Structures are given as structure tokens and as C-alpha cells.
Coordinates of C-alpha atoms in Angstrom, one line a residue:
M296 CA 36.7 35.0 60.4
N297 CA 39.7 37.2 60.3
K298 CA 38.7 40.7 61.2
N299 CA 40.8 42.1 58.3
V300 CA 39.0 40.0 55.7
L301 CA 36.2 42.2 54.3
R302 CA 34.5 39.5 52.4
G303 CA 31.1 40.6 53.7
V304 CA 31.6 44.3 53.0
V305 CA 29.8 45.8 50.1
C306 CA 29.9 49.2 48.5
A307 CA 28.2 52.4 49.6
L308 CA 28.4 55.1 46.9
A309 CA 28.5 57.9 49.5
V310 CA 27.6 58.3 53.1
G311 CA 25.2 61.1 52.3
A312 CA 23.4 59.6 49.3
L313 CA 19.9 58.2 49.8
W314 CA 17.6 55.8 48.0
A315 CA 14.4 57.0 46.7
P316 CA 11.6 57.9 49.3
G317 CA 10.5 54.9 51.3
S318 CA 14.0 53.7 51.9
A319 CA 16.7 55.1 54.2
L320 CA 19.8 53.0 53.4
A321 CA 22.7 54.8 51.7
A322 CA 22.7 54.2 48.0
G323 CA 24.5 51.0 47.1
A324 CA 25.2 50.0 50.7
N325 CA 24.3 46.4 51.5
H326 CA 24.2 44.1 54.6
G327 CA 27.1 41.7 54.5
L328 CA 28.4 38.6 56.2
D329 CA 29.3 38.4 59.9
L330 CA 32.8 39.9 60.3
R331 CA 34.0 37.8 63.2
V332 CA 36.6 39.2 65.5
T333 CA 36.8 36.5 68.1
H334 CA 34.3 34.0 69.5
G335 CA 31.2 35.9 70.4
T336 CA 32.2 39.2 68.9
S337 CA 31.7 40.8 65.5
E338 CA 32.6 44.1 63.8
N339 CA 29.2 44.5 62.3
W340 CA 26.6 42.2 63.9
S341 CA 25.0 42.3 67.3
G342 CA 22.3 39.8 68.4
Y343 CA 21.9 36.1 68.2
V344 CA 23.0 33.5 65.6
L345 CA 22.4 29.7 65.3
T346 CA 25.2 27.8 63.6
G347 CA 24.3 24.2 64.1
P348 CA 23.0 21.7 63.7
G349 CA 21.4 22.8 60.4
P350 CA 20.3 23.0 57.8
Y351 CA 18.2 26.1 58.6
E352 CA 15.2 26.3 56.2
S353 CA 13.1 28.9 58.0
V354 CA 13.6 31.7 60.4
S355 CA 11.4 34.4 61.8
A356 CA 11.5 37.3 64.3
S357 CA 9.7 40.5 65.3
W358 CA 11.1 43.8 66.5
T359 CA 10.1 47.3 67.3
Q360 CA 11.6 49.9 65.0
P361 CA 13.8 52.1 67.3
A362 CA 14.2 55.9 66.8
V363 CA 17.8 57.0 66.0
N364 CA 19.4 59.9 67.8
C365 CA 21.0 62.1 65.2
V366 CA 22.4 64.5 67.7
K367 CA 24.9 61.9 68.9
T368 CA 25.6 60.4 65.4
R369 CA 24.9 63.0 62.7
N370 CA 26.0 60.4 60.1
G371 CA 25.3 56.8 61.1
Y372 CA 23.5 53.6 59.9
A373 CA 21.8 50.7 61.6
A374 CA 19.8 47.8 60.2
F375 CA 17.5 45.3 62.0
W376 CA 16.7 42.0 60.4
T377 CA 16.3 38.3 60.4
G378 CA 17.7 35.9 57.9
I379 CA 19.5 32.7 56.9
D380 CA 23.2 32.2 56.2
G381 CA 26.0 34.8 56.6
D382 CA 27.8 33.2 59.5
T383 CA 30.2 30.5 58.3
S384 CA 28.8 30.8 54.7
E385 CA 29.1 33.2 51.8
T386 CA 25.5 34.2 51.1
V387 CA 22.8 35.9 53.2
E388 CA 19.0 35.7 52.6
Q389 CA 17.5 38.4 54.7
T390 CA 14.9 41.2 55.1
G391 CA 14.5 44.0 57.6
T392 CA 14.5 47.7 58.3
E393 CA 16.9 50.6 58.6
G394 CA 17.3 53.6 60.9
D395 CA 19.9 56.1 59.6
C396 CA 21.2 59.6 60.3
V397 CA 22.4 61.6 57.3
A398 CA 23.7 65.1 58.1
G399 CA 21.7 65.1 61.3
K400 CA 18.4 64.0 59.8
A401 CA 16.8 60.7 60.7
T402 CA 15.5 58.5 57.9
Y403 CA 13.8 55.1 58.0
G404 CA 13.1 52.4 55.5
A405 CA 12.7 48.7 54.7
W406 CA 14.6 46.3 52.4
Y407 CA 15.3 42.7 51.4
E408 CA 18.6 41.3 50.2
M409 CA 20.0 38.1 48.7
Y410 CA 23.7 38.8 49.4
P411 CA 26.1 39.0 47.5
R412 CA 23.4 40.7 45.3
D413 CA 22.5 44.3 46.2
S414 CA 19.8 45.2 48.7
V415 CA 16.4 46.0 47.3
P416 CA 14.4 48.8 48.9
I417 CA 10.8 48.2 49.9
G418 CA 8.7 51.2 49.2
E419 CA 6.6 51.2 52.3
P420 CA 6.6 53.6 55.2
V421 CA 8.5 52.8 58.4
V422 CA 8.6 55.1 61.4
P423 CA 9.9 54.7 65.0
G424 CA 7.6 52.6 67.2
D425 CA 6.4 50.4 64.3
E426 CA 5.9 46.7 65.1
L427 CA 7.7 44.6 62.4
S428 CA 7.8 40.9 61.8
A429 CA 9.8 39.1 59.2
S430 CA 10.4 35.6 57.9
V431 CA 12.7 33.9 55.5
T432 CA 11.8 30.4 54.2
Y433 CA 13.7 28.1 51.9
L434 CA 11.4 26.8 49.1
G435 CA 13.7 24.3 47.5
K436 CA 15.6 23.8 44.3
A437 CA 14.5 25.0 40.9
L438 CA 15.8 25.0 37.3
F439 CA 17.1 21.5 37.5
G440 CA 18.7 22.2 40.8
L441 CA 20.8 25.1 39.6
I442 CA 19.2 27.7 41.9
S443 CA 17.5 27.8 45.3
Q444 CA 14.3 29.7 46.0
F445 CA 13.3 31.6 49.1
S446 CA 10.2 33.4 50.3
L447 CA 10.9 36.7 52.2
V448 CA 8.1 38.3 54.1
L449 CA 8.2 41.6 56.0
S450 CA 5.1 43.0 57.7
D451 CA 4.5 46.3 59.5
S452 CA 1.4 45.8 61.7
T453 CA 1.4 49.4 62.8
Q454 CA 1.4 50.8 59.2
G455 CA -0.8 47.9 57.9
W456 CA 1.4 46.6 55.1
T457 CA 3.0 43.3 54.2
H458 CA 5.7 42.8 51.5
T459 CA 6.3 39.3 50.1
V460 CA 8.8 38.4 47.5
D461 CA 10.1 35.1 46.1
A462 CA 13.8 35.4 45.3
W463 CA 16.6 33.0 44.3
I464 CA 20.3 32.4 44.9
R465 CA 22.7 29.8 43.6
T466 CA 24.5 28.2 46.4
P467 CA 23.1 28.7 49.9
K468 CA 24.5 26.5 52.6
L469 CA 21.5 27.0 55.0
A470 CA 24.3 27.1 57.6
S471 CA 23.0 29.7 60.1
A472 CA 19.9 31.6 61.2
E473 CA 19.9 34.9 63.0
A474 CA 18.2 38.0 64.4
I475 CA 20.5 40.9 64.2
A476 CA 21.2 44.6 64.6
E477 CA 23.9 45.5 62.1
A478 CA 26.2 48.3 61.1
P479 CA 26.5 48.4 57.3
S480 CA 30.0 48.8 55.8
S481 CA 31.6 50.2 52.7
V482 CA 34.4 48.9 50.5
I483 CA 35.6 52.5 50.0
L484 CA 34.9 53.9 53.5
G485 CA 35.3 50.8 55.6
E486 CA 33.0 50.4 58.6
L487 CA 30.2 53.0 58.6
P488 CA 29.4 54.6 61.9
L489 CA 26.6 52.8 63.8
S490 CA 23.7 55.2 64.4
D491 CA 22.6 55.6 68.0
F492 CA 19.4 53.5 68.0
G493 CA 19.1 53.3 71.8
T494 CA 17.5 49.9 72.4
S495 CA 15.8 47.6 69.9
S496 CA 13.5 44.9 71.2
F497 CA 13.3 41.6 69.4
S498 CA 10.7 38.8 70.0
G499 CA 9.5 35.6 68.4
F500 CA 12.9 34.5 67.2
S501 CA 12.4 31.0 65.8
A502 CA 14.2 28.7 63.4
N503 CA 12.8 25.6 61.6
G504 CA 9.5 26.3 63.3
A505 CA 10.8 26.1 66.9
T506 CA 11.2 29.0 69.3
V507 CA 14.9 29.8 70.0
T508 CA 15.8 29.5 73.7
A509 CA 19.0 29.7 75.7
L510 CA 19.2 25.9 75.4
T511 CA 18.8 25.7 71.6
P512 CA 21.9 23.9 70.2
G513 CA 24.3 26.1 68.3
L514 CA 23.0 29.4 69.8
E515 CA 25.6 32.1 70.2
P516 CA 25.2 35.8 71.3
L517 CA 27.2 38.3 69.3
T518 CA 28.5 41.6 70.6
M519 CA 29.4 44.3 68.1
V520 CA 32.9 45.7 68.7
T521 CA 35.3 48.0 67.0
S522 CA 38.7 46.8 65.6
K523 CA 40.2 48.0 68.9
G524 CA 37.6 46.1 71.0
V525 CA 35.3 49.0 72.0
V526 CA 31.8 47.6 72.4
K527 CA 29.4 49.2 70.0
A528 CA 26.2 47.2 70.7
E529 CA 25.3 44.1 72.7
P530 CA 22.3 41.9 73.2
S531 CA 20.6 41.1 76.5
A532 CA 20.1 37.5 77.6
L533 CA 17.6 35.6 75.4
H534 CA 14.4 34.3 76.9
L535 CA 11.9 32.3 74.8
G536 CA 12.9 34.0 71.6
G537 CA 13.1 37.5 72.9
F538 CA 15.9 39.9 73.7
S539 CA 16.9 43.5 73.5
D540 CA 19.9 45.0 71.7
T541 CA 21.5 48.2 73.0
W542 CA 23.6 50.8 71.3
L543 CA 26.7 51.8 73.2
H544 CA 29.1 53.4 70.7
S545 CA 29.2 54.6 67.1

């Protein structure tokens, strides 16, 4: 995708505005499509993506919520999630967590999203060190084939909660599956700074019920870079569904 085409960017009302307690993402800011720069690099995604052969009807992954360093990035945003679509397609069905810095204060939260619709906050506690697991599952067509239904499940075993929601979208392609660390963006402000999350550890990445390995067809690592090519975050090698993602630049 052309790096100048902001099809996946959605609006944040203001960098300093927050959702209600229980969510940390800036009000109105969503998680968009993969903004490709070149093969293997993206302006907003870092992690691993599967782009074939599909269709991808289920995906799951686990991760440890990292602490964000708000000394280095007083205002920054970072999301951690798993989902279907968003790479080579125009929708994303996803759920995950957030670690943000607003005026030097760290805030954390959880959410789900059926892009291009807005993110929906999940009013449950999230703190650094929490063990999260998530899954997104395609349930099939409904309303005479006019919509497609999904089940999105996010669990925090440390805090002891699980959030399950059935949601719908009109035209998913089921074209990709991913486990991602992301920098949200804003139509007004452009790319928001990536909060310094140190290292986030993912495990259990699977698609269509099979563990994703380095030999899985269609697997591609994504390194997050600025428009000038400065590396912002990059994944380690993937081994049996597990990898780490490391912050390098805001």
C-alpha cells in the first residue's frame, strides 16, 4: 500500500483526551489498516501477519501487557492485539489492549473494534504484567447473507475477567490474520507517537486452529518504520507461535 494513502487512519479527537475509566485510548482514535511502506515494513504495524492462503476464519494469540515509559514519551500510544483482515483488505475485526502516555501519565485499557467502525472500550482493569489472551472467530453469514458475524473474546487471567462479544460487519474478505503491536493514527494529527513499551511478548499465535510457525505459508514479519525509514518497533524471530516485539523509536 502506498505510504501516503491514509485509508486505514481514523480520527482522534485530541491527543490528551481520554475515554472513561477502564480504557486508555485517546477518545475517537481507532486501530486502522496496515499502512505498508515496502515489503516487510509498515508505518503503524509491527509483528506478524498471514496473507495466504486464506480464508482466515479464526485467530488467537496471547501477550503480556508491557509497561510504558512516559519519561521518554510523555505523549504516546501503543496497542497490542490479534485479529482478522486489515492487510490487503478494507476491514479489521480485532480485540486487544492499550498502553498510552498522556502528559507523562501512563494509562492502560482494553477494547475491541470492527473497523471501519469505531473502537469500543472494554470496561475492565488492565495493568502492566497482566497475562492477556484473545481470539477472533468468524461465525458465518446472517440476515440473508447481508452481514457477517464474529465472536471476539479477550481474557485477562491475571485480573480474572473475560469479555465476549458477538459483532457484525458487512464485507469481510477474511484475507489476513495477525498478531500486532500498533501505533494508532489520527486523520487530523497524522501518525501519533508510539509510546515506549519496551518489549511485548506474544505467544500462542494460531490461525484456523493451527499454531503459526516460521514455515506457515503466507507468513510475513512486519517492522514498524517512520516515513523516513527510521525503525520504530520490530519483532523477533517467530518460534512455535511465539515472538517478542521491541520498541526502538517513538
